[in-house]
Coordinates of C-alpha atoms and ligand atoms in Angstrom, one line a residue:
P27 CA -25.4 150.1 159.1
G28 CA -24.5 151.8 155.9
L29 CA -20.7 151.0 154.0
L30 CA -18.6 149.4 156.3
F31 CA -15.6 151.2 154.4
S32 CA -16.0 154.0 152.1
L33 CA -13.0 153.8 149.1
G34 CA -10.1 151.3 148.3
K35 CA -7.2 151.9 146.4
K36 CA -5.1 148.9 145.3
V37 CA -1.5 149.5 145.4
G38 CA 1.2 146.2 144.4
K39 CA -0.5 143.6 146.1
K40 CA -1.9 145.5 148.9
L41 CA -5.5 147.1 149.0
Y42 CA -5.8 149.9 151.5
L43 CA -9.5 150.6 152.2
I44 CA -10.5 153.7 154.3
K45 CA -13.8 153.8 156.9
N46 CA -14.6 158.2 157.0
K47 CA -14.9 158.0 161.0
E48 CA -12.6 158.9 163.8
M49 CA -11.4 156.5 166.2
T50 CA -8.9 155.7 168.6
F51 CA -5.7 154.0 167.6
N52 CA -6.8 150.3 169.9
S53 CA -10.2 150.5 167.4
V54 CA -8.7 151.2 164.1
K55 CA -6.7 147.9 165.2
N56 CA -10.4 146.1 166.0
L57 CA -11.6 147.2 163.2
C58 CA -8.7 145.9 160.8
A59 CA -8.4 142.6 162.8
Q60 CA -12.2 141.7 162.2
F61 CA -11.7 141.6 158.1
Q62 CA -8.0 140.0 159.1
G63 CA -6.3 143.1 157.7
S64 CA -4.3 145.1 159.7
V65 CA -3.6 149.1 160.0
A66 CA -1.9 151.3 156.9
T67 CA 1.1 150.7 157.0
P68 CA 3.5 152.2 154.0
R69 CA 6.8 150.7 153.6
N70 CA 7.9 152.9 150.4
A71 CA 6.8 156.4 149.0
E72 CA 4.5 154.4 146.4
E73 CA 2.2 153.1 149.1
N74 CA 2.7 156.3 151.6
E75 CA 1.1 158.7 148.4
A76 CA -1.6 155.7 147.6
I77 CA -2.9 156.1 151.5
Q78 CA -2.6 159.9 150.9
S79 CA -4.9 159.9 147.9
L80 CA -7.6 158.1 149.6
V81 CA -7.6 160.8 152.2
S82 CA -8.6 164.0 153.0
A83 CA -8.4 163.7 157.1
D84 CA -5.1 162.6 159.5
I85 CA -4.8 159.4 159.6
F86 CA -3.5 156.4 162.1
L87 CA -0.6 154.5 160.7
G88 CA 0.1 150.7 162.0
F89 CA 3.1 151.7 164.0
T90 CA 3.9 152.7 167.7
D91 CA 6.6 153.1 169.7
E92 CA 4.3 152.3 173.2
V93 CA 6.9 149.3 173.9
T94 CA 10.4 151.5 173.8
E95 CA 10.3 155.0 173.5
G96 CA 11.8 156.2 170.3
N97 CA 11.9 153.3 168.6
F98 CA 8.6 152.7 166.1
V99 CA 7.8 149.1 165.0
D100 CA 4.9 148.2 163.2
L101 CA 2.0 146.1 165.3
V102 CA 4.2 142.8 164.9
G103 CA 7.4 144.4 166.2
R104 CA 9.1 145.2 163.1
S105 CA 10.9 148.2 162.9
M106 CA 10.1 150.3 160.5
T107 CA 12.4 151.3 157.6
Y108 CA 10.8 153.5 155.3
K109 CA 10.1 156.8 156.9
N110 CA 8.4 159.9 156.0
W111 CA 8.3 162.3 159.5
A112 CA 7.4 165.7 159.4
E113 CA 10.1 168.2 160.4
G114 CA 10.7 167.7 164.5
E115 CA 8.6 165.0 164.2
P116 CA 8.8 162.6 166.4
N117 CA 8.8 164.7 169.2
N118 CA 6.7 162.6 171.9
A119 CA 4.9 166.0 172.9
N120 CA 3.4 166.5 176.1
S121 CA 5.9 163.3 176.9
G122 CA 2.8 160.7 175.6
E123 CA 2.7 160.7 171.6
N124 CA 3.1 156.8 170.4
C125 CA 0.7 156.5 167.8
V126 CA 1.6 158.4 164.4
V127 CA -0.5 159.4 161.8
L128 CA 0.0 160.7 158.2
L129 CA -0.8 163.9 157.9
K130 CA -2.5 165.4 154.4
D131 CA 0.7 166.6 153.0
G132 CA 1.6 163.0 153.2
K133 CA 4.0 163.7 156.2
W134 CA 4.0 161.6 159.6
N135 CA 3.6 163.0 163.2
D136 CA 3.6 161.1 166.1
V137 CA 0.3 162.0 168.3
P138 CA -1.5 160.5 171.6
C139 CA -3.1 156.5 170.8
S140 CA -6.4 157.9 172.2
F141 CA -6.9 160.7 169.9
S142 CA -9.6 159.8 167.1
Y143 CA -9.1 159.9 163.5
Q144 CA -9.7 158.3 160.0
A145 CA -9.0 154.8 160.2
V146 CA -7.5 153.2 157.1
C147 CA -6.9 149.1 156.9
E148 CA -4.8 147.0 154.6
F149 CA -5.2 144.0 152.9
Ligands
LIG206 C1 0.6 169.4 168.2 O1 -1.1 171.1 169.7 P1 0.7 170.7 170.2 O2 1.4 172.0 169.5 O3 0.3 170.6 171.5 C2 0.3 167.9 168.0 C3 1.8 167.1 167.8 C4 2.9 167.7 167.4 C5 3.1 169.5 167.3 C6 4.0 170.3 166.5 C7 -1.9 166.1 168.8 O4 1.1 169.6 169.9 O5 1.9 166.1 167.6 O6 4.3 167.3 167.2 O7 1.4 170.2 167.0 N1 -0.3 166.9 168.5 C8 -1.3 166.9 167.7 O8 4.1 171.7 166.4 O9 -1.0 167.0 167.4
LIG207 CA1 6.4 158.3 171.7
LIG208 CA1 4.4 164.6 167.1

């Protein structure tokens, strides 16, 4: 099947691994969970920069506001402390953006969870 992940980066106790394949948010969650990991969830600028340095395309982060619109939480329901939204984001464009991507410049944008982006897992 080829390599499961193509590149990795260690930051503190975290390891980020990237898979250069576009997939929906649910597929990223399933991929990461399959290896007892989670979707990349940056907690500070250092982690955000580490993820950014791994990727050359937009990637999903492990936050959603699908439970309560406008209240972004991680995949176990903890609130977002560090955030790095792009100007004007999150805007829930077209009333349907409940997932978050890290853009190439390191800033964040909310997007539809059904769209496909590359995957980064954290362990
Ligand atoms: C994009 O393409 P448009 O303008 O409808 C983006 C939104 C951003 C918006 C910012 C899938 O929406 O999330 O908030 O630009 N949609 C996607 O102008 O990336
Ligand atoms: Ca939303
Ligand atoms: Ca948006």
